[in-house]
CSV table of C-alpha atoms in Angstrom, one decimal:
chain,number,residue,atom,x,y,z
A,1,MET,CA,25.1,54.0,17.5
A,2,LEU,CA,29.0,52.8,18.5
A,3,ALA,CA,28.4,50.0,17.2
A,4,PHE,CA,27.1,51.4,13.6
A,5,VAL,CA,30.2,53.8,13.0
A,6,GLU,CA,32.4,51.1,13.9
A,7,ASN,CA,31.0,49.1,11.2
A,8,LEU,CA,31.8,51.9,9.1
A,9,ALA,CA,34.9,52.8,9.7
A,10,MET,CA,35.7,49.3,9.1
A,11,ARG,CA,33.5,48.3,5.6
A,12,ARG,CA,36.1,47.3,3.3
A,13,THR,CA,37.3,48.9,-0.8
A,14,ALA,CA,38.8,47.7,-3.7
A,15,ALA,CA,39.9,48.7,-6.8
A,16,PHE,CA,38.0,47.4,-10.3
A,17,PHE,CA,40.3,47.2,-13.5
A,18,ASP,CA,38.7,46.7,-17.2
A,19,LEU,CA,41.5,44.8,-18.9
A,20,ASP,CA,42.1,45.7,-22.0
A,21,LYS,CA,43.5,48.6,-23.2
A,22,THR,CA,43.3,50.0,-19.3
A,23,VAL,CA,45.5,46.8,-17.6
A,24,ILE,CA,47.3,46.1,-21.0
A,25,ALA,CA,47.7,47.8,-24.7
A,26,LYS,CA,46.0,45.2,-26.1
A,27,SER,CA,43.0,43.2,-26.3
A,28,SER,CA,43.7,40.2,-24.2
A,29,THR,CA,41.9,37.3,-26.8
A,30,LEU,CA,43.3,38.9,-29.3
A,31,THR,CA,46.7,38.9,-28.2
A,32,PHE,CA,47.5,34.8,-28.3
A,33,GLY,CA,45.7,34.3,-31.6
A,34,ARG,CA,48.9,33.0,-32.9
A,35,SER,CA,49.8,31.0,-29.8
A,36,PHE,CA,46.8,29.3,-30.7
A,37,TYR,CA,47.1,28.5,-33.8
A,38,GLN,CA,50.7,27.1,-33.2
A,39,GLY,CA,49.2,25.1,-30.8
A,40,GLY,CA,46.2,24.3,-34.1
A,41,LEU,CA,43.1,25.2,-32.2
A,42,ILE,CA,42.9,27.7,-36.0
A,43,ASN,CA,43.9,28.1,-39.5
A,44,ARG,CA,46.0,30.5,-40.8
A,45,ARG,CA,43.0,32.0,-42.2
A,46,ALA,CA,41.9,32.7,-38.5
A,47,VAL,CA,44.7,34.2,-37.5
A,48,LEU,CA,44.4,36.8,-40.0
A,49,ARG,CA,40.7,37.5,-39.5
A,50,THR,CA,41.9,38.2,-35.7
A,51,ALA,CA,45.8,40.6,-36.4
A,52,TYR,CA,42.9,42.5,-38.2
A,53,ALA,CA,40.1,42.4,-35.4
A,54,GLN,CA,43.6,43.3,-33.0
A,55,PHE,CA,43.9,46.2,-34.8
A,56,VAL,CA,40.5,47.4,-35.5
A,57,TYR,CA,40.7,47.4,-32.3
A,58,LEU,CA,43.6,48.6,-31.1
A,59,LEU,CA,43.0,51.6,-33.3
A,60,GLY,CA,39.3,53.0,-32.1
A,61,GLY,CA,38.4,50.6,-29.6
A,62,ALA,CA,35.0,49.0,-29.7
A,63,ASP,CA,31.6,49.8,-29.5
A,64,HIS,CA,28.6,47.6,-28.8
A,65,ASP,CA,27.8,46.5,-32.5
A,66,GLN,CA,31.7,45.5,-32.6
A,67,MET,CA,31.7,44.0,-29.3
A,68,GLU,CA,28.6,41.6,-30.1
A,69,ARG,CA,30.4,40.9,-33.8
A,70,MET,CA,33.3,39.9,-31.9
A,71,ARG,CA,31.3,37.7,-28.8
A,72,GLU,CA,30.0,35.9,-31.3
A,73,TYR,CA,33.3,35.1,-34.2
A,74,LEU,CA,34.9,34.0,-30.9
A,75,SER,CA,32.2,31.9,-29.6
A,76,ALA,CA,32.0,29.6,-33.1
A,77,LEU,CA,35.8,30.1,-33.2
A,78,CYS,CA,36.5,28.3,-30.0
A,79,ARG,CA,33.8,25.5,-30.3
A,80,GLY,CA,35.4,21.6,-29.9
A,81,TRP,CA,38.4,23.8,-28.1
A,82,ASN,CA,40.4,21.4,-25.6
A,83,VAL,CA,40.0,23.6,-22.7
A,84,GLU,CA,42.9,22.8,-20.6
A,85,GLN,CA,45.2,23.2,-24.4
A,86,VAL,CA,43.6,25.9,-24.0
A,87,LYS,CA,45.0,27.2,-20.3
A,88,GLU,CA,48.1,25.0,-21.2
A,89,ILE,CA,48.7,27.5,-24.4
A,90,VAL,CA,48.5,30.7,-22.6
A,91,ALA,CA,50.5,29.1,-18.8
A,92,GLU,CA,53.2,28.7,-22.1
A,93,THR,CA,53.3,31.8,-23.0
A,94,ILE,CA,52.4,34.7,-21.1
A,95,HIS,CA,54.9,35.9,-20.4
A,96,ASP,CA,56.5,36.3,-23.6
A,97,LEU,CA,52.9,38.1,-24.6
A,98,ILE,CA,51.3,39.0,-22.0
A,99,ASP,CA,54.2,40.5,-19.8
A,100,PRO,CA,56.3,43.2,-22.2
A,101,ILE,CA,52.2,44.9,-22.9
A,102,ILE,CA,51.1,46.2,-19.0
A,103,TYR,CA,50.9,49.5,-18.5
A,104,ASP,CA,53.6,50.5,-16.5
A,105,GLU,CA,50.8,52.9,-15.0
A,106,ALA,CA,48.5,50.9,-14.4
A,107,ALA,CA,51.0,48.6,-12.3
A,108,SER,CA,51.6,51.9,-11.0
A,109,LEU,CA,48.4,52.3,-9.8
A,110,ILE,CA,48.0,48.7,-8.6
A,111,GLU,CA,50.5,48.9,-5.9
A,112,GLU,CA,49.4,52.4,-5.1
A,113,HIS,CA,45.9,49.9,-4.1
A,114,HIS,CA,47.5,47.9,-2.6
A,115,LEU,CA,49.5,50.6,-0.3
A,116,ALA,CA,46.5,51.9,0.9
A,117,GLY,CA,44.4,48.2,2.0
A,118,ARG,CA,42.1,48.2,-1.4
A,119,ASP,CA,41.8,44.9,-3.4
A,120,VAL,CA,43.0,45.3,-6.7
A,121,VAL,CA,39.5,43.4,-9.0
A,122,ILE,CA,40.0,42.6,-13.0
A,123,VAL,CA,36.3,42.9,-14.9
A,124,SER,CA,36.8,41.6,-18.4
A,125,THR,CA,35.4,40.8,-21.0
A,126,SER,CA,37.9,38.2,-22.1
A,127,GLY,CA,37.5,34.7,-21.0
A,128,ALA,CA,38.3,33.7,-17.5
A,129,GLU,CA,41.2,30.7,-19.1
A,130,VAL,CA,43.5,34.2,-19.8
A,131,VAL,CA,41.7,36.4,-17.6
A,132,GLU,CA,42.3,34.5,-14.6
A,133,PRO,CA,46.5,33.5,-15.3
A,134,ILE,CA,47.0,37.7,-16.1
A,135,GLY,CA,45.5,38.3,-13.2
A,136,GLU,CA,48.0,36.3,-11.3
A,137,LEU,CA,50.6,37.7,-12.9
A,138,ILE,CA,49.4,41.4,-11.8
A,139,GLY,CA,48.9,41.0,-8.2
A,140,ALA,CA,45.0,41.3,-8.7
A,141,ASP,CA,42.9,39.9,-5.5
A,142,ARG,CA,39.9,39.0,-7.8
A,143,VAL,CA,38.9,38.5,-11.2
A,144,VAL,CA,35.7,38.9,-12.9
A,145,ALA,CA,35.4,37.7,-16.6
A,146,THR,CA,33.3,35.5,-19.0
A,147,ARG,CA,32.8,32.3,-18.8
A,148,MET,CA,32.0,29.5,-21.9
A,149,VAL,CA,29.7,26.3,-21.1
A,150,VAL,CA,32.3,23.4,-20.6
A,151,GLU,CA,30.8,19.5,-22.3
A,152,ASP,CA,33.6,16.5,-21.7
A,153,GLY,CA,36.4,19.2,-21.7
A,154,CYS,CA,35.3,21.2,-24.8
A,155,TYR,CA,33.6,24.6,-25.4
A,156,SER,CA,30.9,23.6,-26.5
A,157,GLY,CA,30.7,27.4,-28.6
A,158,GLU,CA,27.7,29.1,-25.5
A,159,ILE,CA,28.6,31.4,-22.8
A,160,GLU,CA,27.3,30.3,-19.5
A,161,TYR,CA,28.0,33.9,-18.1
A,162,TYR,CA,28.7,37.7,-19.8
A,163,ALA,CA,31.2,39.9,-19.2
A,164,TYR,CA,29.9,42.7,-20.2
A,165,GLY,CA,27.9,46.4,-19.8
A,166,PRO,CA,25.4,45.9,-17.4
A,167,ASN,CA,26.6,42.6,-16.1
A,168,LYS,CA,30.1,44.0,-15.1
A,169,ALA,CA,28.3,46.0,-12.7
A,170,GLU,CA,26.1,43.8,-11.1
A,171,ALA,CA,29.1,41.8,-11.0
A,172,ILE,CA,30.1,44.5,-8.9
A,173,ALA,CA,27.3,44.6,-6.8
A,174,GLY,CA,27.6,41.2,-6.5
A,175,LEU,CA,30.9,41.7,-4.7
A,176,ALA,CA,30.7,44.4,-3.2
A,177,GLU,CA,27.6,42.8,-1.2
A,178,SER,CA,29.8,39.5,-0.7
A,179,GLU,CA,33.2,41.0,0.6
A,180,GLY,CA,31.6,44.6,2.3
A,181,TYR,CA,33.3,46.8,-0.7
A,182,ASP,CA,31.6,50.2,0.2
A,183,LEU,CA,31.3,51.6,-3.9
A,184,SER,CA,31.0,54.3,-2.9
A,185,ARG,CA,34.8,54.8,-1.9
A,186,CYS,CA,36.2,51.8,-4.2
A,187,TYR,CA,37.8,52.3,-7.3
A,188,ALA,CA,37.0,51.8,-11.8
A,189,TYR,CA,39.1,52.4,-14.8
A,190,SER,CA,38.1,51.5,-17.9
A,191,ASP,CA,38.8,53.1,-21.2
A,192,SER,CA,35.5,51.5,-23.6
A,193,ILE,CA,32.2,53.1,-24.0
A,194,THR,CA,30.3,49.4,-22.9
A,195,ASP,CA,32.3,49.8,-19.2
A,196,VAL,CA,29.6,53.2,-18.3
A,197,PRO,CA,27.5,50.8,-16.1
A,198,MET,CA,31.3,50.1,-14.3
A,199,LEU,CA,32.5,53.6,-13.8
A,200,GLU,CA,28.7,54.4,-13.1
A,201,ALA,CA,29.0,51.9,-9.8
A,202,VAL,CA,31.6,53.3,-7.8
A,203,GLY,CA,32.4,56.7,-6.6
A,204,ASN,CA,35.0,57.5,-8.3
A,205,PRO,CA,35.9,56.1,-11.9
A,206,TYR,CA,38.3,57.1,-13.6
A,207,ALA,CA,38.4,56.8,-17.9
A,208,VAL,CA,42.1,55.1,-19.3
A,209,ASN,CA,43.0,56.0,-22.7
A,210,PRO,CA,38.9,56.2,-23.6
A,211,ASP,CA,36.9,56.0,-26.8
A,212,ARG,CA,35.8,58.7,-28.3
A,213,ALA,CA,32.3,58.3,-26.9
A,214,LEU,CA,33.3,57.9,-22.8
A,215,ARG,CA,35.7,60.9,-23.4
A,216,ARG,CA,32.5,63.0,-24.4
A,217,GLU,CA,30.8,61.1,-21.6
A,218,ALA,CA,33.7,61.7,-19.1
A,219,LEU,CA,33.7,64.9,-20.2
A,220,ALA,CA,30.4,66.0,-19.0
A,221,ARG,CA,30.4,64.2,-16.5
A,222,GLU,CA,33.2,65.5,-15.4
A,223,TRP,CA,34.7,62.2,-14.5
A,224,PRO,CA,39.2,61.9,-14.8
A,225,VAL,CA,41.1,61.0,-17.6
A,226,LEU,CA,44.0,59.1,-17.7
A,227,SER,CA,46.5,58.6,-20.5
A,228,PHE,CA,48.4,55.8,-20.0
A,229,SER,CA,51.7,54.8,-23.4
A,230,ARG,CA,54.5,52.7,-21.5
A,231,PRO,CA,54.0,49.4,-21.6
A,232,VAL,CA,57.0,47.6,-19.9
A,233,ARG,CA,57.4,44.4,-18.4
A,234,LEU,CA,57.4,43.9,-15.1
A,235,LYS,CA,60.5,42.5,-14.5
A,236,GLN,CA,62.5,45.8,-15.6
A,237,ARG,CA,60.1,47.9,-13.3
A,238,ILE,CA,62.1,50.1,-10.7
A,239,PRO,CA,62.7,47.5,-8.5
A,240,SER,CA,61.9,49.5,-4.8
A,241,LEU,CA,57.8,48.8,-6.3
A,242,SER,CA,57.9,46.0,-7.1
A,243,MET,CA,55.3,44.7,-3.9
A,244,PRO,CA,55.4,41.7,-1.4
A,245,SER,CA,52.8,39.1,-1.9
A,246,ARG,CA,49.3,40.6,0.2
A,247,PRO,CA,50.0,38.5,3.2
A,248,ALA,CA,53.8,39.3,3.2
A,249,LEU,CA,52.7,42.6,3.1
A,250,ALA,CA,51.0,42.9,6.2
A,251,ILE,CA,53.1,41.3,7.4
A,252,THR,CA,56.0,43.7,7.1
A,253,ALA,CA,53.4,46.9,7.9
A,254,ALA,CA,52.8,45.7,10.7
A,255,ALA,CA,56.4,45.0,11.7
A,256,VAL,CA,57.6,48.1,11.0
A,257,GLY,CA,54.8,50.7,11.7
A,258,ALA,CA,55.8,54.1,11.0
A,259,ALA,CA,59.7,53.7,10.2
A,260,ALA,CA,61.6,55.4,7.2
A,261,ALA,CA,61.3,53.3,4.6
A,262,THR,CA,57.7,52.6,5.3
A,263,ALA,CA,57.2,56.7,5.2
A,264,GLY,CA,59.0,57.4,1.8
A,265,LEU,CA,57.1,54.9,0.1
A,266,VAL,CA,54.3,56.1,1.6
A,267,TRP,CA,55.0,59.8,1.0
A,268,TYR,CA,55.7,59.0,-3.1
A,269,THR,CA,52.8,57.4,-3.4
A,270,SER,CA,50.8,60.0,-2.2
A,271,GLN,CA,52.8,62.3,-4.5
A,272,ARG,CA,51.7,60.1,-7.9
A,273,ARG,CA,48.6,59.4,-6.6
A,274,ALA,CA,47.7,64.3,-6.3
A,275,ARG,CA,49.2,64.0,-9.3
A,276,PHE,CA,46.9,61.4,-11.2
A,277,GLU,CA,44.1,63.2,-9.1
A,278,ARG,CA,44.8,66.4,-10.8
A,279,LEU,CA,44.6,64.9,-14.5
C-alpha cells in the first residue's frame, strides 16, 4: 500500500497547449506564406490566398469544414516541396515572424507551469517542420504536430499523421502512458471548438480566446475562459521572468532551496495563477 501511495505522489503532470491563437496570435503555417514565396516555393496567387485565409482565421477561427478545406489546400500546395529547404526557410525567418506574435500571457503561463515542475507540450495541427522550431523557441519540452509523407526528400502531398480533433486527445493519452502523466492533474489550453477532445482529456481545461462555439461549450461546462491580447517579443519581456534551461532550473532549485529570491518568485507566480483561475 505504501508503494502505491508513493507511486501516486510521484506521477508527473504536464500542460498541453494548442499553438495558433493560443500561444501565438496568428496561424503558424500561414504566417510563413511570404517567406515561402520569397524562397520560390509558392507563387504570388498562393501568397494572396494564404493572406486571405489568415484574415478569415483571425476574424472567426476555423470550424471542422474550414479546417478540412485548409488541410486539402495546404497538402496539395506543398506537394513536391523540398523538406530541407522548408526547414531552412523556417529557421531563417522564425525570429522575425514568430517572436513578435507570441502572447505575453502564454509565455508567462509556460514559465509558471515549468516552475510548478510540469512539462509543457505543444499540440498543433500545423506541420512539424514549423511547430518544432516554434516549440524550441518558447521552451516547450515536447511537440505533437502533423507530419507529411516524405519521398526522396520531398513532400508527397499525403499526410502521415494528422494532429487534429480526436487525434490530439489520443496523442495526449499516449504521452501520459509513456511519460507517466496524471491526466486528472494536467492542464490544456485551446481556442478552437475542434479541440474539445483535447480539453476533455485533462482535469484542468482552459478556453483561450475561444471561438464562438468553444465559448458556448466552455460556459456550459464551467471551464475557465482566458483572454490573451498582448503579443510581445520574448526579449522585451520582464527580464526577471526569463527562465533558464530545465536542467539549470533543477540544479538552481536544489542549490538555493528556500532562498529569499526564490520565495519571492514563487509568491509572484502563485498570485498570477490565482488571477487566471478567477477568470
